[in-house]
């Protein structure tokens, strides 16, 4: 059986096509991303702009077409932060359903945290925290194996905070760090967790920059270690660069160059707040989690 997961995020639309093999394991057949910036101009009173709606709907329709050409008819569409928060988020969900015939399931922040954890943790034998810094929100989920202890979702994201704070000044960066610290206080109880995995475009892009990747290689990203000193240094370097200089860096897609500073500040702030020496970076995340959740349900019913 083939299955397609489409994630309509604040910064990008992503697609994963997978096939279930013997033993209920999933094999990835295709994985793609289109940076449509649905959260363009995002603020606390977010409204999805018409131009962003058109770009994103076209990307969703394209991914559905690709899925059907690969004989994947079990297609599921999920929405995250911008779809939760935008005043016209439901209108856009309805628009996608009308266009494609497929309903959009809008995940809560805590559900997003859970599925990112399931996708990245790999049933770890050690207590693990998975952090997903996205375009509109940041999720943290702590658990042991398939058992989840706690889940958090914060309105912090590389698109949201590039709009809310001036990332071209030291003052704006300092204000974002203070904002991060104030939100992380609600998660003080997880400060003792030692094993952390980072997922999402900011984390994978920072790893890709440090590895000087000209072409993104998910196998090299998977399991890559981000040291605190490297994150801090890179965050400072990125903030001092012009947009053109960031675009010229190996490892960073041009469409992420304008939001990578805010994303790196969030990751740097999290590492500082929780006194983390390193992150493990995972290319597997929410998309794989939504597939693995199907396996977990099967095992629970055995």
Coordinates of N, CA and C in Angstrom, one line a residue, residues 26-143:
X26 N 7.6 1.4 6.5 CA 7.4 2.2 5.4 C 8.7 2.5 4.7
X27 N 8.7 2.4 3.3 CA 9.8 2.7 2.5 C 9.5 4.1 1.8
X28 N 10.4 5.0 1.9 CA 10.2 6.3 1.2 C 10.5 6.2 -0.2
X29 N 9.5 6.6 -1.0 CA 9.6 6.6 -2.5 C 9.9 7.9 -3.1
X30 N 9.4 9.0 -2.4 CA 9.6 10.3 -3.0 C 9.4 11.3 -1.8
X31 N 10.2 12.4 -1.8 CA 10.1 13.4 -0.8 C 10.5 14.7 -1.4
X32 N 9.6 15.7 -1.3 CA 9.8 17.0 -2.0 C 9.3 18.1 -1.2
X33 N 9.8 19.3 -1.5 CA 9.5 20.5 -0.8 C 9.3 21.7 -1.8
X34 N 8.3 22.5 -1.6 CA 8.1 23.7 -2.4 C 7.9 24.9 -1.4
X35 N 8.8 25.9 -1.4 CA 8.7 27.0 -0.5 C 7.8 28.0 -1.0
X36 N 6.5 27.9 -0.5 CA 5.5 28.8 -1.0 C 5.2 30.0 -0.1
X37 N 5.8 30.0 1.1 CA 5.7 31.1 2.1 C 4.2 31.5 2.3
X38 N 3.4 30.5 2.8 CA 2.0 30.7 3.1 C 1.8 31.8 4.2
X39 N 2.8 31.8 5.1 CA 2.8 32.8 6.2 C 3.4 34.1 5.9
X40 N 3.5 34.5 4.6 CA 4.1 35.8 4.2 C 3.4 36.9 4.9
X41 N 4.3 37.8 5.5 CA 3.8 38.9 6.3 C 3.1 38.5 7.6
X42 N 3.4 37.3 8.1 CA 2.7 36.8 9.3 C 2.9 37.7 10.5
X43 N 1.8 37.8 11.3 CA 1.8 38.5 12.5 C 0.8 37.7 13.5
X44 N 0.7 38.2 14.7 CA -0.2 37.6 15.6 C -1.7 37.6 15.1
X45 N -2.0 38.6 14.3 CA -3.4 38.6 13.7 C -3.3 38.2 12.3
X46 N -2.7 37.0 12.0 CA -2.3 36.6 10.7 C -3.5 36.5 9.7
X47 N -3.3 37.0 8.5 CA -4.3 36.7 7.4 C -3.5 36.2 6.3
X48 N -3.9 35.1 5.7 CA -3.2 34.5 4.6 C -3.5 35.4 3.4
X49 N -2.4 35.9 2.7 CA -2.5 36.7 1.6 C -3.0 35.9 0.3
X50 N -3.7 36.6 -0.5 CA -4.2 35.9 -1.8 C -3.1 35.3 -2.6
X51 N -2.0 36.1 -2.7 CA -0.8 35.6 -3.5 C -0.2 34.3 -2.9
X52 N -0.2 34.3 -1.6 CA 0.4 33.1 -0.9 C -0.6 31.9 -1.0
X53 N -1.9 32.2 -1.0 CA -2.9 31.2 -1.1 C -2.8 30.5 -2.5
X54 N -2.6 31.3 -3.5 CA -2.5 30.8 -4.9 C -1.3 29.9 -5.0
X55 N -0.1 30.4 -4.5 CA 1.1 29.7 -4.7 C 1.0 28.3 -4.0
X56 N 0.4 28.4 -2.8 CA 0.3 27.2 -2.0 C -0.7 26.2 -2.5
X57 N -1.8 26.6 -3.0 CA -2.8 25.7 -3.6 C -2.2 25.0 -4.8
X58 N -1.5 25.8 -5.6 CA -0.9 25.2 -6.8 C 0.1 24.1 -6.4
X59 N 0.9 24.4 -5.3 CA 1.9 23.4 -4.9 C 1.2 22.1 -4.4
X60 N 0.1 22.3 -3.6 CA -0.7 21.1 -3.2 C -1.2 20.3 -4.3
X61 N -1.8 21.0 -5.3 CA -2.4 20.3 -6.5 C -1.3 19.6 -7.3
X62 N -0.1 20.2 -7.4 CA 1.0 19.6 -8.1 C 1.4 18.3 -7.4
X63 N 1.5 18.4 -6.0 CA 2.0 17.2 -5.3 C 0.9 16.1 -5.4
X64 N -0.3 16.4 -5.4 CA -1.4 15.4 -5.6 C -1.3 14.7 -6.9
X65 N -1.0 15.5 -8.0 CA -0.8 15.0 -9.3 C 0.4 14.1 -9.4
X66 N 1.5 14.5 -8.7 CA 2.7 13.6 -8.7 C 2.4 12.3 -8.0
X67 N 1.6 12.4 -6.9 CA 1.2 11.2 -6.1 C 0.4 10.2 -7.0
X68 N -0.5 10.7 -7.6 CA -1.4 9.9 -8.5 C -0.6 9.2 -9.6
X69 N 0.3 10.0 -10.2 CA 1.2 9.4 -11.2 C 2.0 8.3 -10.7
X70 N 2.3 8.3 -9.4 CA 3.1 7.2 -8.8 C 2.2 6.2 -8.1
X71 N 0.9 6.2 -8.5 CA -0.1 5.3 -8.0 C -0.3 5.3 -6.5
X72 N -0.1 6.5 -5.9 CA -0.4 6.6 -4.5 C -1.7 7.4 -4.4
X73 N -2.8 6.6 -4.1 CA -4.1 7.2 -4.1 C -4.5 7.5 -2.6
X74 N -3.8 7.0 -1.6 CA -4.1 7.3 -0.2 C -3.4 8.6 0.2
X75 N -4.1 9.7 -0.1 CA -3.4 11.0 0.1 C -4.1 11.8 1.3
X76 N -3.2 12.2 2.2 CA -3.6 12.9 3.4 C -3.0 14.3 3.4
X77 N -3.8 15.3 3.7 CA -3.2 16.7 3.8 C -3.4 17.2 5.2
X78 N -2.3 17.8 5.7 CA -2.3 18.3 7.1 C -1.8 19.8 7.1
X79 N -2.4 20.6 7.9 CA -2.0 22.0 8.1 C -1.4 22.2 9.5
X80 N -0.5 23.1 9.6 CA 0.2 23.4 10.9 C -0.1 24.8 11.3
X81 N 1.0 25.5 11.8 CA 0.8 26.8 12.5 C 0.0 27.8 11.8
X82 N 0.3 28.2 10.6 CA -0.4 29.2 9.9 C -1.9 28.9 9.7
X83 N -2.1 27.6 9.5 CA -3.5 27.1 9.3 C -4.3 27.2 10.6
X84 N -3.6 27.0 11.7 CA -4.2 27.2 13.0 C -4.5 28.6 13.4
X85 N -3.6 29.5 13.0 CA -3.6 30.8 13.6 C -4.3 31.9 12.7
X86 N -4.3 31.7 11.4 CA -4.8 32.7 10.4 C -6.3 32.9 10.6
X87 N -6.7 34.1 10.5 CA -8.1 34.4 10.6 C -8.9 33.7 9.5
X88 N -8.2 33.6 8.3 CA -8.9 32.9 7.2 C -8.3 31.5 6.9
X89 N -7.8 30.9 8.0 CA -7.2 29.6 7.8 C -8.2 28.5 7.4
X90 N -9.4 28.6 8.0 CA -10.5 27.6 7.7 C -11.0 27.8 6.2
X91 N -11.0 29.1 5.8 CA -11.4 29.4 4.5 C -10.5 28.8 3.5
X92 N -9.2 28.8 3.8 CA -8.2 28.2 2.9 C -8.3 26.7 2.9
X93 N -8.5 26.1 4.1 CA -8.7 24.7 4.2 C -9.8 24.3 3.3
X94 N -10.9 25.0 3.4 CA -12.1 24.7 2.6 C -11.8 24.8 1.1
X95 N -11.0 25.8 0.7 CA -10.6 26.1 -0.7 C -9.8 24.9 -1.2
X96 N -8.9 24.4 -0.4 CA -8.1 23.2 -0.8 C -9.0 22.0 -1.0
X97 N -9.9 21.8 -0.1 CA -10.8 20.6 -0.2 C -11.7 20.7 -1.4
X98 N -12.2 21.9 -1.7 CA -13.0 22.1 -2.9 C -12.2 21.9 -4.2
X99 N -11.0 22.3 -4.2 CA -10.1 22.1 -5.4 C -9.7 20.7 -5.6
X100 N -9.4 20.0 -4.5 CA -8.7 18.7 -4.6 C -9.7 17.5 -4.2
X101 N -10.7 17.8 -3.5 CA -11.6 16.8 -2.9 C -11.1 16.1 -1.7
X102 N -9.9 16.6 -1.2 CA -9.3 16.0 0.0 C -9.4 17.0 1.2
X103 N -9.9 16.6 2.3 CA -10.0 17.5 3.4 C -8.6 17.8 4.0
X104 N -8.5 18.9 4.7 CA -7.2 19.3 5.3 C -7.4 19.1 6.8
X105 N -6.6 18.2 7.4 CA -6.6 18.1 8.9 C -5.6 19.0 9.5
X106 N -6.1 20.0 10.3 CA -5.2 21.0 10.9 C -4.8 20.4 12.3
X107 N -3.5 20.2 12.4 CA -3.0 19.6 13.7 C -2.9 20.7 14.7
X108 N -3.2 20.3 16.0 CA -2.9 21.2 17.1 C -1.4 21.3 17.3
X109 N -1.0 22.3 18.0 CA 0.5 22.4 18.3 C 1.0 21.2 19.0
X110 N 0.2 20.6 20.0 CA 0.7 19.5 20.7 C 0.7 18.2 19.9
X111 N -0.2 18.1 18.9 CA -0.2 17.0 18.0 C 1.0 17.1 17.1
X112 N 1.3 18.3 16.6 CA 2.4 18.5 15.8 C 3.7 18.1 16.5
X113 N 3.8 18.4 17.8 CA 5.0 18.1 18.6 C 5.1 16.5 18.7
X114 N 3.9 15.9 18.9 CA 3.9 14.4 19.0 C 4.4 13.7 17.8
X115 N 3.9 14.1 16.6 CA 4.2 13.4 15.4 C 5.6 13.7 14.9
X116 N 6.1 14.9 15.2 CA 7.5 15.2 15.0 C 8.4 14.3 15.8
X117 N 8.0 14.1 17.1 CA 8.8 13.2 18.0 C 8.8 11.8 17.4
X118 N 7.6 11.3 17.1 CA 7.6 9.9 16.6 C 8.4 9.8 15.3
X119 N 8.4 10.8 14.4 CA 9.2 10.7 13.2 C 10.7 10.7 13.4
X120 N 11.1 11.5 14.4 CA 12.6 11.7 14.6 C 13.2 10.8 15.7
X121 N 12.5 10.4 16.7 CA 13.1 9.7 17.8 C 13.5 8.3 17.5
X122 N 12.8 7.6 16.6 CA 13.2 6.2 16.3 C 13.1 5.3 17.4
X123 N 12.1 5.4 18.3 CA 11.9 4.6 19.4 C 13.2 4.5 20.3
X124 N 13.8 5.6 20.6 CA 15.0 5.7 21.3 C 14.9 5.0 22.7
X125 N 16.0 4.4 23.1 CA 16.0 3.7 24.4 C 16.4 4.7 25.5
X126 N 16.6 5.9 25.2 CA 16.9 7.0 26.2 C 15.9 8.1 26.1
X127 N 15.7 8.7 27.2 CA 14.8 9.9 27.3 C 15.2 10.9 26.3
X128 N 14.4 11.3 25.4 CA 14.7 12.2 24.3 C 13.8 13.4 24.1
X129 N 14.3 14.5 23.8 CA 13.5 15.7 23.5 C 13.7 16.0 22.0
X130 N 12.6 16.1 21.3 CA 12.6 16.5 19.9 C 12.1 17.9 19.8
X131 N 12.9 18.8 19.1 CA 12.4 20.2 18.9 C 12.3 20.4 17.4
X132 N 11.2 21.0 17.1 CA 10.9 21.3 15.7 C 10.7 22.8 15.5
X133 N 11.7 23.5 15.0 CA 11.6 24.9 14.7 C 11.1 25.1 13.3
X134 N 9.8 25.5 13.3 CA 9.2 25.7 12.0 C 9.1 27.1 11.5
X135 N 8.2 27.4 10.6 CA 8.0 28.7 10.1 C 7.2 29.6 11.0
X136 N 6.2 28.9 11.6 CA 5.3 29.7 12.5 C 5.2 29.3 13.9
X137 N 5.8 28.1 14.2 CA 5.8 27.6 15.6 C 7.0 26.7 15.9
X138 N 7.2 26.6 17.2 CA 8.3 25.7 17.6 C 7.7 24.7 18.6
X139 N 7.9 23.4 18.3 CA 7.4 22.3 19.2 C 8.5 21.6 19.9
X140 N 8.2 21.2 21.1 CA 9.1 20.3 21.8 C 8.3 19.1 22.4
X141 N 8.8 17.9 22.2 CA 8.1 16.8 22.8 C 9.2 15.9 23.4
X142 N 8.9 15.4 24.6 CA 9.8 14.6 25.4 C 9.2 13.2 25.6
X143 N 10.0 12.2 25.4 CA 9.5 10.9 25.6 C 10.6 9.8 25.7

